[in-house]
mmCIF file of C-alpha atoms in Angstrom:
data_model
loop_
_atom_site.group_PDB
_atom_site.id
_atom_site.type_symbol
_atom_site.label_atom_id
_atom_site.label_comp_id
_atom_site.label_asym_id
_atom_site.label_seq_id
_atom_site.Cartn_x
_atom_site.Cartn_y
_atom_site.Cartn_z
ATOM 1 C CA UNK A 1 0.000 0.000 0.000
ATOM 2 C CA UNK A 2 1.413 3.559 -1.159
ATOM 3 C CA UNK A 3 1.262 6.546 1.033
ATOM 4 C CA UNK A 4 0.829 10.174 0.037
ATOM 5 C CA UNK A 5 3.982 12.462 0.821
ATOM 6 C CA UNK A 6 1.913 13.893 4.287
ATOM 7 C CA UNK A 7 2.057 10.097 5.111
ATOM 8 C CA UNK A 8 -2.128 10.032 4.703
ATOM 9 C CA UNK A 9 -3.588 6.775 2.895
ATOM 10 C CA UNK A 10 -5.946 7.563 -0.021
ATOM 11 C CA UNK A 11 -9.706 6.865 -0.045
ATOM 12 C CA UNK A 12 -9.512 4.672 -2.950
ATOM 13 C CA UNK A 13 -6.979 3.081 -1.435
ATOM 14 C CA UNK A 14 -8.953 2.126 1.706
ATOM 15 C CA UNK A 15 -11.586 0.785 -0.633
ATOM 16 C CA UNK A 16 -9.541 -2.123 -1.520
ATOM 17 C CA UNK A 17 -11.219 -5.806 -1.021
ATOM 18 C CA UNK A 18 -9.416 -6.346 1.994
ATOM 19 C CA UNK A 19 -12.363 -4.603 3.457
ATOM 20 C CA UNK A 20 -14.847 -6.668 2.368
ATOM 21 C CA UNK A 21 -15.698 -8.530 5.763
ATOM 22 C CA UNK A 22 -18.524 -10.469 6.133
ATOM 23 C CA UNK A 23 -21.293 -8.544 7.838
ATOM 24 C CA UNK A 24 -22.854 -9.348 11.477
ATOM 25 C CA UNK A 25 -25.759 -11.094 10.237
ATOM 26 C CA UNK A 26 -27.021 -10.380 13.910
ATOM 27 C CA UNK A 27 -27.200 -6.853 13.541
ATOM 28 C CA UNK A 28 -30.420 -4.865 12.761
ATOM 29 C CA UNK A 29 -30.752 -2.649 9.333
ATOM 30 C CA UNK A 30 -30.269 1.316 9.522
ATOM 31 C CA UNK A 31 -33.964 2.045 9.636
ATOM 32 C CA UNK A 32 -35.112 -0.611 11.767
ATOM 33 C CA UNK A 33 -32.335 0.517 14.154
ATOM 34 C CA UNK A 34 -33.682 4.613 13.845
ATOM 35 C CA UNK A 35 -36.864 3.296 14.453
ATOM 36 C CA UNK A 36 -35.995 1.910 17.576
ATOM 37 C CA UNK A 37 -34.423 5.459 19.135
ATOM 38 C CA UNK A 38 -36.754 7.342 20.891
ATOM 39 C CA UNK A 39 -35.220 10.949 22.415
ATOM 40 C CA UNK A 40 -36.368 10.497 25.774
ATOM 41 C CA UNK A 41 -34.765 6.873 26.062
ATOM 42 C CA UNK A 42 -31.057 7.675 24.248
ATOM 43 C CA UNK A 43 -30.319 11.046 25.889
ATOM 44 C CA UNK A 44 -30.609 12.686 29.719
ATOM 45 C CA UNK A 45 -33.989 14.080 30.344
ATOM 46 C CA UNK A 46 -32.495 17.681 30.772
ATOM 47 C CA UNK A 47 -30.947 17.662 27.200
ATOM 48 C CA UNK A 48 -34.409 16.638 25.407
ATOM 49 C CA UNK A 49 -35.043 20.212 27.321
ATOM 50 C CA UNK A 50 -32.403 21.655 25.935
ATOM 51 C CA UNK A 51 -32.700 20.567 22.476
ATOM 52 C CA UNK A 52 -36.321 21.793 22.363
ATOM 53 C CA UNK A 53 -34.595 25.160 22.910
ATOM 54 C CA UNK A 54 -32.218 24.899 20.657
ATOM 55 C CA UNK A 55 -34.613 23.689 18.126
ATOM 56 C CA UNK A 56 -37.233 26.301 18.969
ATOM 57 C CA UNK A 57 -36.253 29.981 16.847
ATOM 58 C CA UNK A 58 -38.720 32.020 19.492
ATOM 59 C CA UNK A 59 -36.908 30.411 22.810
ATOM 60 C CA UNK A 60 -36.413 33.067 24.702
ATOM 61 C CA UNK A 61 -33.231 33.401 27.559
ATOM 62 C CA UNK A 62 -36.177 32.935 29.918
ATOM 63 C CA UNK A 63 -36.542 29.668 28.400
ATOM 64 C CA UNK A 64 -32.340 28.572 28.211
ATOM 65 C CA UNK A 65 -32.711 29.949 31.944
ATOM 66 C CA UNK A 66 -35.660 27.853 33.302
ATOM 67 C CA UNK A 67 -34.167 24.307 31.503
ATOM 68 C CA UNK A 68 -30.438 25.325 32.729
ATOM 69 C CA UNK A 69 -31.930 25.934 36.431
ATOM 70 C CA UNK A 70 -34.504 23.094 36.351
ATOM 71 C CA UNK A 71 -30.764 21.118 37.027
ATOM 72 C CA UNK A 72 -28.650 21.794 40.058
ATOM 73 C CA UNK A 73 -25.998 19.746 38.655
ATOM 74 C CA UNK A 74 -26.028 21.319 35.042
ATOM 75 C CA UNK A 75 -26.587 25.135 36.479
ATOM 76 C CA UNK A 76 -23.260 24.300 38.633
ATOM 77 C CA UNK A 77 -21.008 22.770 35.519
ATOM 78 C CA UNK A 78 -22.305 26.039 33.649
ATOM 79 C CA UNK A 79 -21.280 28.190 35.894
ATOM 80 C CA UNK A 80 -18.172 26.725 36.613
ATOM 81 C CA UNK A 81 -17.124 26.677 33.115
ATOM 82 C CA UNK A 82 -18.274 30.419 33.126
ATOM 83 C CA UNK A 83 -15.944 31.469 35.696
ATOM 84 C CA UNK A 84 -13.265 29.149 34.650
ATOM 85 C CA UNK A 85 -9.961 30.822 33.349
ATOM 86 C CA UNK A 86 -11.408 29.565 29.504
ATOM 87 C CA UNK A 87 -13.601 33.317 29.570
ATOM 88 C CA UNK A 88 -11.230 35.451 31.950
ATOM 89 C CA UNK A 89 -13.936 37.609 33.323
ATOM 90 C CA UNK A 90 -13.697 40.241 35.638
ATOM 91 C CA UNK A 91 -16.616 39.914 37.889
ATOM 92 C CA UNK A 92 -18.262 36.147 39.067
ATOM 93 C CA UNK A 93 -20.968 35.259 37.577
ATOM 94 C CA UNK A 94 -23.431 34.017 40.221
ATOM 95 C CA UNK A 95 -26.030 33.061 38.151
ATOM 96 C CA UNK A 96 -27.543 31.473 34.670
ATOM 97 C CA UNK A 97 -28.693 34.942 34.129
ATOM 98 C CA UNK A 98 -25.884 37.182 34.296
ATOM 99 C CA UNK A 99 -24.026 34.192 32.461
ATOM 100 C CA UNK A 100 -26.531 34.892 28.973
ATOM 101 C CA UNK A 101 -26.016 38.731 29.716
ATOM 102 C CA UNK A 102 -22.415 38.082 29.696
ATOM 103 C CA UNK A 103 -21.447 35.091 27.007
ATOM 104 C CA UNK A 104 -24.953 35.720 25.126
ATOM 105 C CA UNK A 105 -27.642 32.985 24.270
ATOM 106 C CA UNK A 106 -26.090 30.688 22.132
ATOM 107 C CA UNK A 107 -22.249 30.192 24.169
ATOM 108 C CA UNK A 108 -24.626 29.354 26.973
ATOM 109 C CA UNK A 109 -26.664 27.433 25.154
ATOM 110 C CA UNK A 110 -23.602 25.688 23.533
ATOM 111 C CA UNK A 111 -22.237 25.179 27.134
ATOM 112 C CA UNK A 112 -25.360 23.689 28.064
ATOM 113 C CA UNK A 113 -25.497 20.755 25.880
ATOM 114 C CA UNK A 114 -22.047 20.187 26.291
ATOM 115 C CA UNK A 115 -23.040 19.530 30.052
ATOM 116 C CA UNK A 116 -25.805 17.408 29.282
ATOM 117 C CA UNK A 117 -23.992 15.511 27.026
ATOM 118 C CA UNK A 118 -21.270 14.511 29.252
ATOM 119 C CA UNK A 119 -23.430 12.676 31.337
ATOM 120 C CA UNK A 120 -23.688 9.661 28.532
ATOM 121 C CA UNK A 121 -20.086 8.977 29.013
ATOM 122 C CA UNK A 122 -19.911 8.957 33.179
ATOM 123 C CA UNK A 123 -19.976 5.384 32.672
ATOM 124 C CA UNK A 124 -16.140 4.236 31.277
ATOM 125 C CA UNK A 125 -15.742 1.841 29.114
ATOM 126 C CA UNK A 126 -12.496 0.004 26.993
ATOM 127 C CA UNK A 127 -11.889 -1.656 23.847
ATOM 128 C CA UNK A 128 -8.473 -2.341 23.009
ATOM 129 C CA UNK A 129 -7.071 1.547 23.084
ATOM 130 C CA UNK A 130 -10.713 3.007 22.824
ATOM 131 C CA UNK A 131 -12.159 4.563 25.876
ATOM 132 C CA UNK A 132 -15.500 5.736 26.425
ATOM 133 C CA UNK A 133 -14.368 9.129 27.630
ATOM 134 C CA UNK A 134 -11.610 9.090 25.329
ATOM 135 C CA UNK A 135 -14.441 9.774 22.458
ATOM 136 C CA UNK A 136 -15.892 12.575 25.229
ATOM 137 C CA UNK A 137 -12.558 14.442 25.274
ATOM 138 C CA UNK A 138 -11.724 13.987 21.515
ATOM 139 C CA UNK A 139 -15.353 15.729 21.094
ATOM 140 C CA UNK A 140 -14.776 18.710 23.085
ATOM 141 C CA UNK A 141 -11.679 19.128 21.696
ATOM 142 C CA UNK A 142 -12.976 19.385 17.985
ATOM 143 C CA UNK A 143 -15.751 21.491 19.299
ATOM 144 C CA UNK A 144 -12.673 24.052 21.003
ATOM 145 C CA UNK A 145 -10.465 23.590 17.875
ATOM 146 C CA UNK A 146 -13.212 23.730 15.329
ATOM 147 C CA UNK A 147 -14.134 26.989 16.815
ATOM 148 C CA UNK A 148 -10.786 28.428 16.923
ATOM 149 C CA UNK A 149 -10.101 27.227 12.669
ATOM 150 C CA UNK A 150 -13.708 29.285 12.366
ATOM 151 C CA UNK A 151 -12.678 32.504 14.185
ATOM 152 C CA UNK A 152 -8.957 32.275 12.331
ATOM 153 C CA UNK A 153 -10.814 32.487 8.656
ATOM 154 C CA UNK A 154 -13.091 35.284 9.741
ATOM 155 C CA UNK A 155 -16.480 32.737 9.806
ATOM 156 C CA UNK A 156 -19.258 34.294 11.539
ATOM 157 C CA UNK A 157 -20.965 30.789 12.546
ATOM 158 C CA UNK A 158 -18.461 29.836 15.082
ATOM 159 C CA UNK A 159 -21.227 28.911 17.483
ATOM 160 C CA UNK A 160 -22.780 26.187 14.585
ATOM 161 C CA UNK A 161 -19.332 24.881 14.592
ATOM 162 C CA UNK A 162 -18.565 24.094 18.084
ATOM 163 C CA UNK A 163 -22.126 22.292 18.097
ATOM 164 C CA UNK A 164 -20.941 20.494 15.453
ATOM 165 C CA UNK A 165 -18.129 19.808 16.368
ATOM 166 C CA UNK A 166 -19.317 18.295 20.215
ATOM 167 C CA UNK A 167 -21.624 16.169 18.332
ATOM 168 C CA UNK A 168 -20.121 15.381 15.015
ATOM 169 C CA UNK A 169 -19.438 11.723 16.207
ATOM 170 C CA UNK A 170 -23.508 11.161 17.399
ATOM 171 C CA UNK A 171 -23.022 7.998 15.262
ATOM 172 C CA UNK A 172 -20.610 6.261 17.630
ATOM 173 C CA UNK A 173 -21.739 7.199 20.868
ATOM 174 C CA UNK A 174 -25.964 5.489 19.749
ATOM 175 C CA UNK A 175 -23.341 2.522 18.254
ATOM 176 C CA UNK A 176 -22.076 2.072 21.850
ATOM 177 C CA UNK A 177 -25.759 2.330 23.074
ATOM 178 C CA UNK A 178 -27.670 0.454 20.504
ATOM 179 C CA UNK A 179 -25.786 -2.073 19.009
ATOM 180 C CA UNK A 180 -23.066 -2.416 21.601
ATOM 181 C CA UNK A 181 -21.934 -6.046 20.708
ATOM 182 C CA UNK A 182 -21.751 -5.570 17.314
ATOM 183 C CA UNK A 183 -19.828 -2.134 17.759
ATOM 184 C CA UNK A 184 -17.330 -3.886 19.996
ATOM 185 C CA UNK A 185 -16.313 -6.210 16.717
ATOM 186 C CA UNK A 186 -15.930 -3.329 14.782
ATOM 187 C CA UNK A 187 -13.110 -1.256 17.155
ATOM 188 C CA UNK A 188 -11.642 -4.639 17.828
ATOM 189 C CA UNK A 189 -11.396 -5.143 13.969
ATOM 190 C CA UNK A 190 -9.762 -2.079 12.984
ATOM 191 C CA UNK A 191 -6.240 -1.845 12.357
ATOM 192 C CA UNK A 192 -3.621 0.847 11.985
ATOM 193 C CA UNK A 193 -4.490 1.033 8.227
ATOM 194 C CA UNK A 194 -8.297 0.613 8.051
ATOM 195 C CA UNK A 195 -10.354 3.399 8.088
ATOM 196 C CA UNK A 196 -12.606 3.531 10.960
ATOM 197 C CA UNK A 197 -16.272 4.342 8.638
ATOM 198 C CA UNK A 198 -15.467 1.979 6.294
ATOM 199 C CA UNK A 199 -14.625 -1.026 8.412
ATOM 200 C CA UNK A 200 -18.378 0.027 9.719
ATOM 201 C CA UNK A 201 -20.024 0.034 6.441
ATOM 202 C CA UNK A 202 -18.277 -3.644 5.522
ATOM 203 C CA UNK A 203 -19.407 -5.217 8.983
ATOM 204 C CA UNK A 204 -22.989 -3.325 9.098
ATOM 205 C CA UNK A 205 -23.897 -2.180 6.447
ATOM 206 C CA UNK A 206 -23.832 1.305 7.009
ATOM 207 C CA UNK A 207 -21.597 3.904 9.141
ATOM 208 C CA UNK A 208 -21.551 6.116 11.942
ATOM 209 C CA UNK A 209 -22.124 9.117 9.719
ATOM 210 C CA UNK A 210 -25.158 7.845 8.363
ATOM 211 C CA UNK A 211 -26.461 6.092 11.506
ATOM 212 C CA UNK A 212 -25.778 9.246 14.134
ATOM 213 C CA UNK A 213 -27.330 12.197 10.657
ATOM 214 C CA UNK A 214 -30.740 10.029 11.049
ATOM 215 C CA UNK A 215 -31.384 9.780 14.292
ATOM 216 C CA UNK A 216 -29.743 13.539 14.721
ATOM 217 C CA UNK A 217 -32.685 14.281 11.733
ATOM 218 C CA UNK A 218 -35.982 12.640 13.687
ATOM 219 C CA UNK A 219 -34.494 14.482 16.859
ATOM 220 C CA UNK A 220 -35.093 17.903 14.643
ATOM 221 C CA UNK A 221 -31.126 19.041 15.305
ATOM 222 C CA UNK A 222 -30.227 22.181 13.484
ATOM 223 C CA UNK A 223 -29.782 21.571 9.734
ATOM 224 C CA UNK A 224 -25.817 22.646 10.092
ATOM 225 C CA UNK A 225 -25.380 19.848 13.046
ATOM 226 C CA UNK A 226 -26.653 17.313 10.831
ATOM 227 C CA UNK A 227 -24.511 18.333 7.918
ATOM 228 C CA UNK A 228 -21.604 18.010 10.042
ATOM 229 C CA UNK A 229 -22.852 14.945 12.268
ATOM 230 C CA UNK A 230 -23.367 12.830 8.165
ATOM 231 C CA UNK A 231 -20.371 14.607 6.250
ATOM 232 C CA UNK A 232 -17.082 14.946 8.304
ATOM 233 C CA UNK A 233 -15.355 12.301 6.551
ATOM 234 C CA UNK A 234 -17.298 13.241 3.702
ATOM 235 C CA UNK A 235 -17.193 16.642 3.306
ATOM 236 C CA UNK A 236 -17.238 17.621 -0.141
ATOM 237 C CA UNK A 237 -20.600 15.537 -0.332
ATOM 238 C CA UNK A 238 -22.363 18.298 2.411
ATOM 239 C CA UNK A 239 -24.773 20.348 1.508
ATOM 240 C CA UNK A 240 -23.489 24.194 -0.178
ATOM 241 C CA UNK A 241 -25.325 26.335 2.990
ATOM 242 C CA UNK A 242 -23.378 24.037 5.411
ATOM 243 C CA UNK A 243 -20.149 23.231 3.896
ATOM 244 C CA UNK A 244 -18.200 25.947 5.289
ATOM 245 C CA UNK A 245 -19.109 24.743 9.087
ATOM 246 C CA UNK A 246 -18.052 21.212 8.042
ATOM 247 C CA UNK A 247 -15.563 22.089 6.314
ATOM 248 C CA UNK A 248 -14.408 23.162 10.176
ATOM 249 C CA UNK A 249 -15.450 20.212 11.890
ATOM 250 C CA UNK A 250 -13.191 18.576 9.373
ATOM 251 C CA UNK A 251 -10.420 19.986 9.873
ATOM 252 C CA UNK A 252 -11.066 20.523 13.207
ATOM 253 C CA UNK A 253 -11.495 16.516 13.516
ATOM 254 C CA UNK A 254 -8.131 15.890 11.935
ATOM 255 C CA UNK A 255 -5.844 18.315 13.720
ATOM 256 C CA UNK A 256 -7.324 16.517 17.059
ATOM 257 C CA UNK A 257 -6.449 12.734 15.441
ATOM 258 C CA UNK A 258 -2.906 13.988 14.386
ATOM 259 C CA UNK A 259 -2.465 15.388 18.349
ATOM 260 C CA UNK A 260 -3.446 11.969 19.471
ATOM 261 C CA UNK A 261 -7.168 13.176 20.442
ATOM 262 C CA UNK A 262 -8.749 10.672 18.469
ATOM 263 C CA UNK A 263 -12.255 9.295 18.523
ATOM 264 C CA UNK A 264 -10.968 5.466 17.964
ATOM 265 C CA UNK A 265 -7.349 5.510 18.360
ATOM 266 C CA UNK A 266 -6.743 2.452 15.951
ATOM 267 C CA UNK A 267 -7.178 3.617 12.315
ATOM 268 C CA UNK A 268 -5.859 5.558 9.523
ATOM 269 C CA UNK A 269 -7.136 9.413 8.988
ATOM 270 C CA UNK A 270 -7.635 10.819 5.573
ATOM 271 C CA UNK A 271 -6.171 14.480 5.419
ATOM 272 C CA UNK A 272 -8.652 17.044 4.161
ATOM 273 C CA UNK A 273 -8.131 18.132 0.753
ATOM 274 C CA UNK A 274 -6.415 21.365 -0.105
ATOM 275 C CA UNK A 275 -9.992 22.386 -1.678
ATOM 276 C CA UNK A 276 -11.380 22.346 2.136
ATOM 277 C CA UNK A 277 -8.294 24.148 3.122
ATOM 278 C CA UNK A 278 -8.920 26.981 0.218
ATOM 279 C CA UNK A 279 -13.342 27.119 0.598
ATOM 280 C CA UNK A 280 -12.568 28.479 4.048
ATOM 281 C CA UNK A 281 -9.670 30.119 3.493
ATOM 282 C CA UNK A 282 -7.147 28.605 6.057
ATOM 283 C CA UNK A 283 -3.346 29.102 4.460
ATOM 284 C CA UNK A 284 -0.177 27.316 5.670
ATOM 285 C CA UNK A 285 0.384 29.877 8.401
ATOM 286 C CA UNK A 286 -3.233 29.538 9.647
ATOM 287 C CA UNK A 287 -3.036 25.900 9.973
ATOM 288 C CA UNK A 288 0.442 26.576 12.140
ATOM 289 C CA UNK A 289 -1.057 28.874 14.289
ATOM 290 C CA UNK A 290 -3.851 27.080 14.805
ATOM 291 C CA UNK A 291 -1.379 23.692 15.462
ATOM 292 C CA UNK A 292 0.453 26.049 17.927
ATOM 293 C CA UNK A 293 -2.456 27.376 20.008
ATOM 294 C CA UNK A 294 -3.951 24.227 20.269
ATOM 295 C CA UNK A 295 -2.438 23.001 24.060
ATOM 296 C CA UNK A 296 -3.127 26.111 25.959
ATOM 297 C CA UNK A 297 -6.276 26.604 24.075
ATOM 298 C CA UNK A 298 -7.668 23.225 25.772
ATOM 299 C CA UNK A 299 -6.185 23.973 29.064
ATOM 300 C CA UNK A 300 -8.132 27.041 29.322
ATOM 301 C CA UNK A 301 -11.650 24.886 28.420
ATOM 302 C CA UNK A 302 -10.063 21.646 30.662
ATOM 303 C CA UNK A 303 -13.267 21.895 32.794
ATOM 304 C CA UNK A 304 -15.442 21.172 29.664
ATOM 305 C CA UNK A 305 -13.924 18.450 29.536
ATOM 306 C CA UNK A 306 -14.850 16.660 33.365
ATOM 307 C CA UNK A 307 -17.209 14.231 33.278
#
């Protein structure tokens, strides 16, 4: 197998008939699988809240307040992360209030999923070098660094990209849910040079991408969060409103795999093209910027990152 000069494996490559496993006969199709995930039974009762706000365009802060407050624990994590050294304010915020007035609607909002989310991974588990909260701290840290590669090329949807970014992998974490068995073969399966999706599609029948942009679609996420959630190793298949946010997430996703933040740790990553590089405009010295500011750039939002 031939490598590119950045030491990436090709798509086509990775397409080879070496991948043709037989598929888990055991395992249910895509849309009898969908049809199975209900909101209230996959996610913590105060993120269905959330997401009704998120997915409502007249919620009101009054609204983000109320769900945020209706849970002690998720009113503390949010203000926490408020006062954490990741915003450097001035004054302490004391409550969910003064936090909108200060970070505005949708970082609160943004901050508020991220805090219902973590509670699907306080329960560790391992395969081989995947860990459970492994995947949680690889998705924070695309969210942080997929924000950053928006505000370096001037994007005004920063926010759409951090959601994006936190939830990009949906697909894996309703794998680990749903079809737990049957996603343990997979991780245990892949190898240094097998692509993660397409090991999935050869043992299931589908992927991640497409599993986690369906159910992410029948839970009415926004349109850009299910662009990114079915497209980040696809991106040049996403829709034109939404590329430029996946575009992001993309790069976003492979700057964390090359710092050994990766999602499943066994694998080979295929680089973004220099198109995706060029649509957002993100030149050499970006990218090395970006590389450099990573670190101290997920120190400062470390507390997102406790579970």
């Amino acid at each position: 197998m031939t490598r590119s000069s950045s030491g990436q494996i090709s798509l086509a490559e990775q397409s080879e008939s070496r991948y043709r496993r037989p598929k888990q006969s055991a395992a249910p199709s895509l849309s009898q699988l969908v049809s199975k995930i209900d909101t209230v039974s996959s996610l913590p009762e105060v993120m269905t809240r959330i997401l009704g706000v998120v997915n409502d365009d007249s919620a009101s802060v009054a609204d983000l307040k109320d769900v945020v407050e209706g849970d002690p624990s998720l009113t503390s994590r949010v203000l926490r992360t408020v006062n954490s050294a990741a915003y450097g304010l001035r004054n302490r915020v004391e409550s969910i209030h003064q936090a909108i007035g200060f970070l505005g609607f949708r970082e609160v909002r943004n901050l508020a999923v991220t805090g219902s989310v973590a509670e699907i991974f306080r329960e560790e588990m391992v395969i081989g070098r995947y860990h459970r909260r492994g995947l949680w701290k690889h998705l924070i840290s695309t969210a942080v660094v997929g924000r950053m590669v928006a505000l370096r090329c001037g994007l005004p949807n920063f926010d759409e990209v951090f959601m994006g970014g936190l939830l990009h992998d949906l697909g894996i974490i309703l794998l680990d849910q749903h079809l737990h068995e049957e996603f343990v073969n997979v991780v245990t399966e892949v190898k240094d040079d097998d692509v993660h999706y397409l090991v999935e599609r050869e043992m299931l029948g589908f992927d991640h991408m497409q599993f986690g942009a369906l159910v992410a679609e029948s839970w009415k996420l926004p349109p850009s969060t299910v662009a990114v959630i079915r497209f980040h190793h696809e991106s040049e298949k996403a829709p034109k409103e939404h590329q430029k946010v996946v575009f992001c997430v993309q790069v976003a996703d492979f700057l964390c795999h090359k710092k050994e933040i990766a999602s499943i740790p066994d694998g080979a990553r295929i680089a973004p093209s220099g198109e995706v590089f060029s649509a957002i405009g993100l030149g050499r010295e970006d990218v090395t910027v970006v590389w450099q500011d990573i670190e101290p750039e997920l120190e400062r939002h470390r507390m997102l990152m406790e579970i």
